[in-house]
């Protein structure tokens, strides 16, 4: 796989393995993976934009913290994103734009209560131009 | 990433295994398990995690694992470790995301046959009164910042002052329902925002409220002291600090990754991040963690009140007629300051229990007066089809007075759904006399009994190792879930 994501089967929790042809695309695929765990992405319309900027210790930390921001928007602010674009990805900072809409109980449901994004075993690796990482979520 | 080391161990007693020191380990590991459980424990990386915890600065005694150990993040689930209160560290990974996830047991004056005809009504009454599942909440309970401050600084005491439950309840909660040292100023705006609408909610996943009855008594004298008798109707509540605690843990992990670097603590796994207990980072985490622990005590106190109200509404009974009273409320994800006897010397430790229950023995001043002669009640929930256990703590200093907390999954959620196929778990449970209601059908399937290990194996190991002794077994009758 060059670009995409798939769920990882995990005894107690859940995970996503994602792939991309660049680190930016890897991050965007992880975003899609997380949203697919939480909700039905097809039911979310890209009506509003939100800028998300996060600092971290390194790329792995950035990935965890960025996905953590997405989770917070969904669970604490009841705002569901369906698209993410990474504008700038450094070693210690990411800038991105999310598109989505406020949670509407008539059309949306949150399938799963994800407590947090973990650092468990997380390593971003590159092999032949394909970037890959597995992220485990605490349920 | 956890280091790929193969862990060697030896059996030193019928239910105790020793992991000798190697590499950067500062102390030995101890795993409390039967040979059969040890077989399955080896299958994941949890023994590496026991060894990793043994590498942390200031660890006192051994790095311990209860028989329900399985791999967690950083610390294993089922891990118990004490750190010197002056020279040791405190780690959010040693507590877990669901701070003060715990179990509360109530017993009634009703007998199983008194509610047999009303099980459906009781179940739907509970389901109506207690918000379950993602995003569900009662419209009559949303906290402002000043009320939230009181709730998290005062704990269950605050809930009682608001009319949730009675004064006597507080005597039967670990730490009387208030961990000292909580400080709302240490709680981030985000944790407050994420948690404020979740007080008095059960959540999803393995959290539940269960009405059941005592079907087996192993120790008559202790059961009598706890107020438990065969055929008696009971209620179990299993939930924690909801988004409030998850957010505090998550934010602290990010801060502590930096703190560990700053204090020169080398981490075999990033999720083990920690800081010296006395450092600003360590003190702030303790104050925030204690706030979340108190939030969880309040949560269980409120839900217990709604359980009582449901009994009153559905059965038309007055409080003194159903007699629902607290037997005990235990934390199973917590860090606390406790005094323990280590090599003949009393020492103040910060004890981390992650997926482990305090199990103090007879005579300990922290055990409620009414139970002090026999020891602290230890509550070990199983799955929703089989049984849960009440044990009594033995106060074993080897585990810093700790025992197990539950069964642990054996099937992943996907495997459970696949295994269930087209079966109706709701109907299967009904055929066994158990009524279940949940927010989602998928949750019931994911949580089906065979997705869990048989909790009696875990309880037998704890009993065999002398950490806690079996007192009573409880069978489910009515369950609500997320």
CSV table of N, CA and C in Angstrom, one decimal, chain B residues 180-248:
chain,number,residue,atom,x,y,z
B,180,UNK,N,-6.9,13.7,49.4
B,180,UNK,CA,-6.4,15.0,49.8
B,180,UNK,C,-5.4,15.5,48.8
B,181,UNK,N,-5.3,16.8,48.6
B,181,UNK,CA,-4.3,17.4,47.7
B,181,UNK,C,-4.8,17.7,46.4
B,182,UNK,N,-6.1,17.6,46.2
B,182,UNK,CA,-6.7,17.9,44.9
B,182,UNK,C,-6.7,19.5,44.8
B,183,UNK,N,-6.5,20.0,43.6
B,183,UNK,CA,-6.4,21.4,43.4
B,183,UNK,C,-7.0,21.7,42.0
B,184,UNK,N,-8.1,22.4,42.0
B,184,UNK,CA,-8.8,22.7,40.7
B,184,UNK,C,-7.9,23.6,39.8
B,185,UNK,N,-7.0,24.4,40.5
B,185,UNK,CA,-6.1,25.3,39.7
B,185,UNK,C,-5.1,24.5,38.9
B,186,UNK,N,-4.9,23.2,39.3
B,186,UNK,CA,-4.0,22.4,38.5
B,186,UNK,C,-4.6,21.7,37.3
B,187,UNK,N,-6.0,21.9,37.2
B,187,UNK,CA,-6.7,21.3,36.1
B,187,UNK,C,-6.8,22.3,35.0
B,188,UNK,N,-6.6,21.8,33.8
B,188,UNK,CA,-6.6,22.7,32.6
B,188,UNK,C,-8.0,23.0,32.2
B,189,UNK,N,-8.2,24.1,31.5
B,189,UNK,CA,-9.5,24.6,31.0
B,189,UNK,C,-10.1,23.5,30.2
B,190,UNK,N,-9.2,22.8,29.4
B,190,UNK,CA,-9.7,21.8,28.5
B,190,UNK,C,-10.3,20.6,29.2
B,191,UNK,N,-9.6,20.2,30.3
B,191,UNK,CA,-10.1,19.0,31.1
B,191,UNK,C,-11.5,19.4,31.6
B,192,UNK,N,-11.6,20.6,32.1
B,192,UNK,CA,-12.9,21.1,32.7
B,192,UNK,C,-14.0,21.0,31.6
B,193,UNK,N,-13.6,21.6,30.4
B,193,UNK,CA,-14.6,21.6,29.3
B,193,UNK,C,-15.0,20.2,28.8
B,194,UNK,N,-14.0,19.3,28.8
B,194,UNK,CA,-14.3,17.9,28.3
B,194,UNK,C,-15.1,17.2,29.4
B,195,UNK,N,-14.9,17.5,30.7
B,195,UNK,CA,-15.6,16.8,31.7
B,195,UNK,C,-16.9,17.3,32.2
B,196,UNK,N,-17.1,18.6,32.0
B,196,UNK,CA,-18.2,19.3,32.8
B,196,UNK,C,-19.6,18.7,32.5
B,197,UNK,N,-19.8,18.2,31.3
B,197,UNK,CA,-21.1,17.7,31.0
B,197,UNK,C,-21.2,16.2,31.3
B,198,UNK,N,-20.0,15.6,31.8
B,198,UNK,CA,-20.0,14.1,31.9
B,198,UNK,C,-20.1,13.6,33.4
B,199,UNK,N,-20.3,14.6,34.3
B,199,UNK,CA,-20.5,14.1,35.7
B,199,UNK,C,-21.8,13.4,35.7
B,200,UNK,N,-21.9,12.3,36.4
B,200,UNK,CA,-23.1,11.5,36.4
B,200,UNK,C,-23.4,10.8,35.1
B,201,UNK,N,-22.4,10.3,34.4
B,201,UNK,CA,-22.5,9.5,33.2
B,201,UNK,C,-21.7,8.3,33.3
B,202,UNK,N,-22.2,7.2,32.7
B,202,UNK,CA,-21.5,5.9,32.9
B,202,UNK,C,-20.4,5.8,31.9
B,203,UNK,N,-20.6,6.3,30.6
B,203,UNK,CA,-19.6,6.1,29.6
B,203,UNK,C,-19.9,4.9,28.8
B,204,UNK,N,-18.9,4.4,28.0
B,204,UNK,CA,-19.1,3.2,27.2
B,204,UNK,C,-18.1,2.1,27.5
B,205,UNK,N,-17.9,1.2,26.5
B,205,UNK,CA,-16.9,0.2,26.7
B,205,UNK,C,-17.3,-0.8,27.8
B,206,UNK,N,-16.3,-1.0,28.7
B,206,UNK,CA,-16.6,-2.0,29.8
B,206,UNK,C,-17.2,-1.4,31.0
B,207,UNK,N,-17.7,-0.2,31.0
B,207,UNK,CA,-18.3,0.4,32.2
B,207,UNK,C,-19.8,-0.1,32.2
B,208,UNK,N,-20.3,-0.3,33.4
B,208,UNK,CA,-21.7,-0.8,33.5
B,208,UNK,C,-22.3,-0.5,34.9
B,209,UNK,N,-23.6,-0.7,35.0
B,209,UNK,CA,-24.3,-0.8,36.3
B,209,UNK,C,-25.0,-2.2,36.2
B,210,UNK,N,-24.8,-3.0,37.3
B,210,UNK,CA,-25.3,-4.3,37.2
B,210,UNK,C,-26.1,-4.6,38.5
B,211,UNK,N,-27.3,-5.1,38.4
B,211,UNK,CA,-28.1,-5.6,39.5
B,211,UNK,C,-27.8,-7.1,39.6
B,212,UNK,N,-27.5,-7.7,40.7
B,212,UNK,CA,-27.3,-9.1,40.8
B,212,UNK,C,-27.6,-9.6,42.2
B,213,UNK,N,-27.2,-10.8,42.5
B,213,UNK,CA,-27.4,-11.4,43.8
B,213,UNK,C,-26.3,-12.3,44.2
B,214,UNK,N,-26.1,-12.5,45.5
B,214,UNK,CA,-25.0,-13.3,46.0
B,214,UNK,C,-25.5,-14.8,45.8
B,215,UNK,N,-24.7,-15.5,45.1
B,215,UNK,CA,-25.1,-16.9,44.8
B,215,UNK,C,-24.2,-17.9,45.5
B,216,UNK,N,-23.1,-17.4,46.1
B,216,UNK,CA,-22.2,-18.4,46.8
B,216,UNK,C,-21.4,-17.5,47.9
B,217,UNK,N,-21.4,-18.1,49.0
B,217,UNK,CA,-20.6,-17.5,50.1
B,217,UNK,C,-19.4,-18.4,50.5
B,218,UNK,N,-18.2,-17.9,50.5
B,218,UNK,CA,-17.0,-18.7,50.7
B,218,UNK,C,-16.6,-18.5,52.2
B,219,UNK,N,-16.9,-17.4,52.8
B,219,UNK,CA,-16.5,-17.1,54.1
B,219,UNK,C,-17.6,-16.4,54.9
B,220,UNK,N,-18.4,-17.2,55.6
B,220,UNK,CA,-19.6,-16.8,56.3
B,220,UNK,C,-19.3,-15.6,57.2
B,221,UNK,N,-18.3,-15.7,58.0
B,221,UNK,CA,-18.0,-14.7,59.0
B,221,UNK,C,-17.7,-13.4,58.4
B,222,UNK,N,-16.9,-13.4,57.4
B,222,UNK,CA,-16.5,-12.1,56.7
B,222,UNK,C,-17.7,-11.6,55.9
B,223,UNK,N,-18.4,-12.4,55.3
B,223,UNK,CA,-19.6,-12.0,54.5
B,223,UNK,C,-20.6,-11.3,55.5
B,224,UNK,N,-20.8,-11.9,56.7
B,224,UNK,CA,-21.7,-11.3,57.6
B,224,UNK,C,-21.2,-9.9,58.1
B,225,UNK,N,-19.9,-9.8,58.3
B,225,UNK,CA,-19.3,-8.5,58.7
B,225,UNK,C,-19.5,-7.5,57.6
B,226,UNK,N,-19.4,-7.9,56.3
B,226,UNK,CA,-19.7,-7.0,55.2
B,226,UNK,C,-21.2,-6.7,55.0
B,227,UNK,N,-22.0,-7.6,55.5
B,227,UNK,CA,-23.4,-7.4,55.4
B,227,UNK,C,-23.9,-8.1,54.1
B,228,UNK,N,-23.3,-9.2,53.7
B,228,UNK,CA,-23.7,-10.0,52.5
B,228,UNK,C,-24.2,-11.3,52.9
B,229,UNK,N,-25.3,-11.8,52.3
B,229,UNK,CA,-25.9,-13.1,52.6
B,229,UNK,C,-26.4,-13.7,51.3
B,230,UNK,N,-26.5,-15.0,51.2
B,230,UNK,CA,-26.9,-15.7,50.0
B,230,UNK,C,-28.3,-15.2,49.6
B,231,UNK,N,-28.5,-15.1,48.3
B,231,UNK,CA,-29.7,-14.7,47.7
B,231,UNK,C,-30.0,-13.2,47.8
B,232,UNK,N,-29.2,-12.4,48.4
B,232,UNK,CA,-29.4,-11.0,48.6
B,232,UNK,C,-29.1,-10.2,47.3
B,233,UNK,N,-30.0,-9.2,47.0
B,233,UNK,CA,-29.8,-8.4,45.8
B,233,UNK,C,-28.7,-7.3,46.0
B,234,UNK,N,-27.9,-7.2,45.0
B,234,UNK,CA,-26.7,-6.3,45.1
B,234,UNK,C,-26.7,-5.4,43.8
B,235,UNK,N,-26.0,-4.3,43.9
B,235,UNK,CA,-25.8,-3.5,42.7
B,235,UNK,C,-24.3,-3.1,42.6
B,236,UNK,N,-23.7,-3.2,41.4
B,236,UNK,CA,-22.3,-2.9,41.1
B,236,UNK,C,-22.3,-1.7,40.1
B,237,UNK,N,-21.5,-0.7,40.4
B,237,UNK,CA,-21.3,0.4,39.5
B,237,UNK,C,-19.8,0.4,39.1
B,238,UNK,N,-19.5,0.4,37.8
B,238,UNK,CA,-18.1,0.4,37.3
B,238,UNK,C,-18.0,1.6,36.3
B,239,UNK,N,-17.3,2.6,36.8
B,239,UNK,CA,-17.0,3.7,35.9
B,239,UNK,C,-15.9,4.6,36.6
B,240,UNK,N,-15.5,5.7,35.9
B,240,UNK,CA,-14.4,6.5,36.4
B,240,UNK,C,-14.6,7.9,36.2
B,241,UNK,N,-13.5,8.6,35.8
B,241,UNK,CA,-13.5,10.1,35.8
B,241,UNK,C,-13.8,10.7,34.4
B,242,UNK,N,-14.2,9.7,33.5
B,242,UNK,CA,-14.7,10.2,32.2
B,242,UNK,C,-13.7,11.1,31.5
B,243,UNK,N,-14.2,12.0,30.6
B,243,UNK,CA,-13.3,12.8,29.8
B,243,UNK,C,-12.4,13.7,30.7
B,244,UNK,N,-12.9,14.1,31.9
B,244,UNK,CA,-12.1,14.9,32.8
B,244,UNK,C,-10.7,14.3,33.1
B,245,UNK,N,-10.8,13.0,33.4
B,245,UNK,CA,-9.5,12.3,33.7
B,245,UNK,C,-8.7,12.0,32.5
B,246,UNK,N,-9.4,11.6,31.4
B,246,UNK,CA,-8.6,11.2,30.2
B,246,UNK,C,-7.8,12.4,29.7
B,247,UNK,N,-8.4,13.6,29.8
B,247,UNK,CA,-7.7,14.8,29.3
B,247,UNK,C,-6.5,15.2,30.2
B,248,UNK,N,-6.7,15.0,31.5
B,248,UNK,CA,-5.6,15.3,32.5
B,248,UNK,C,-4.4,14.4,32.2
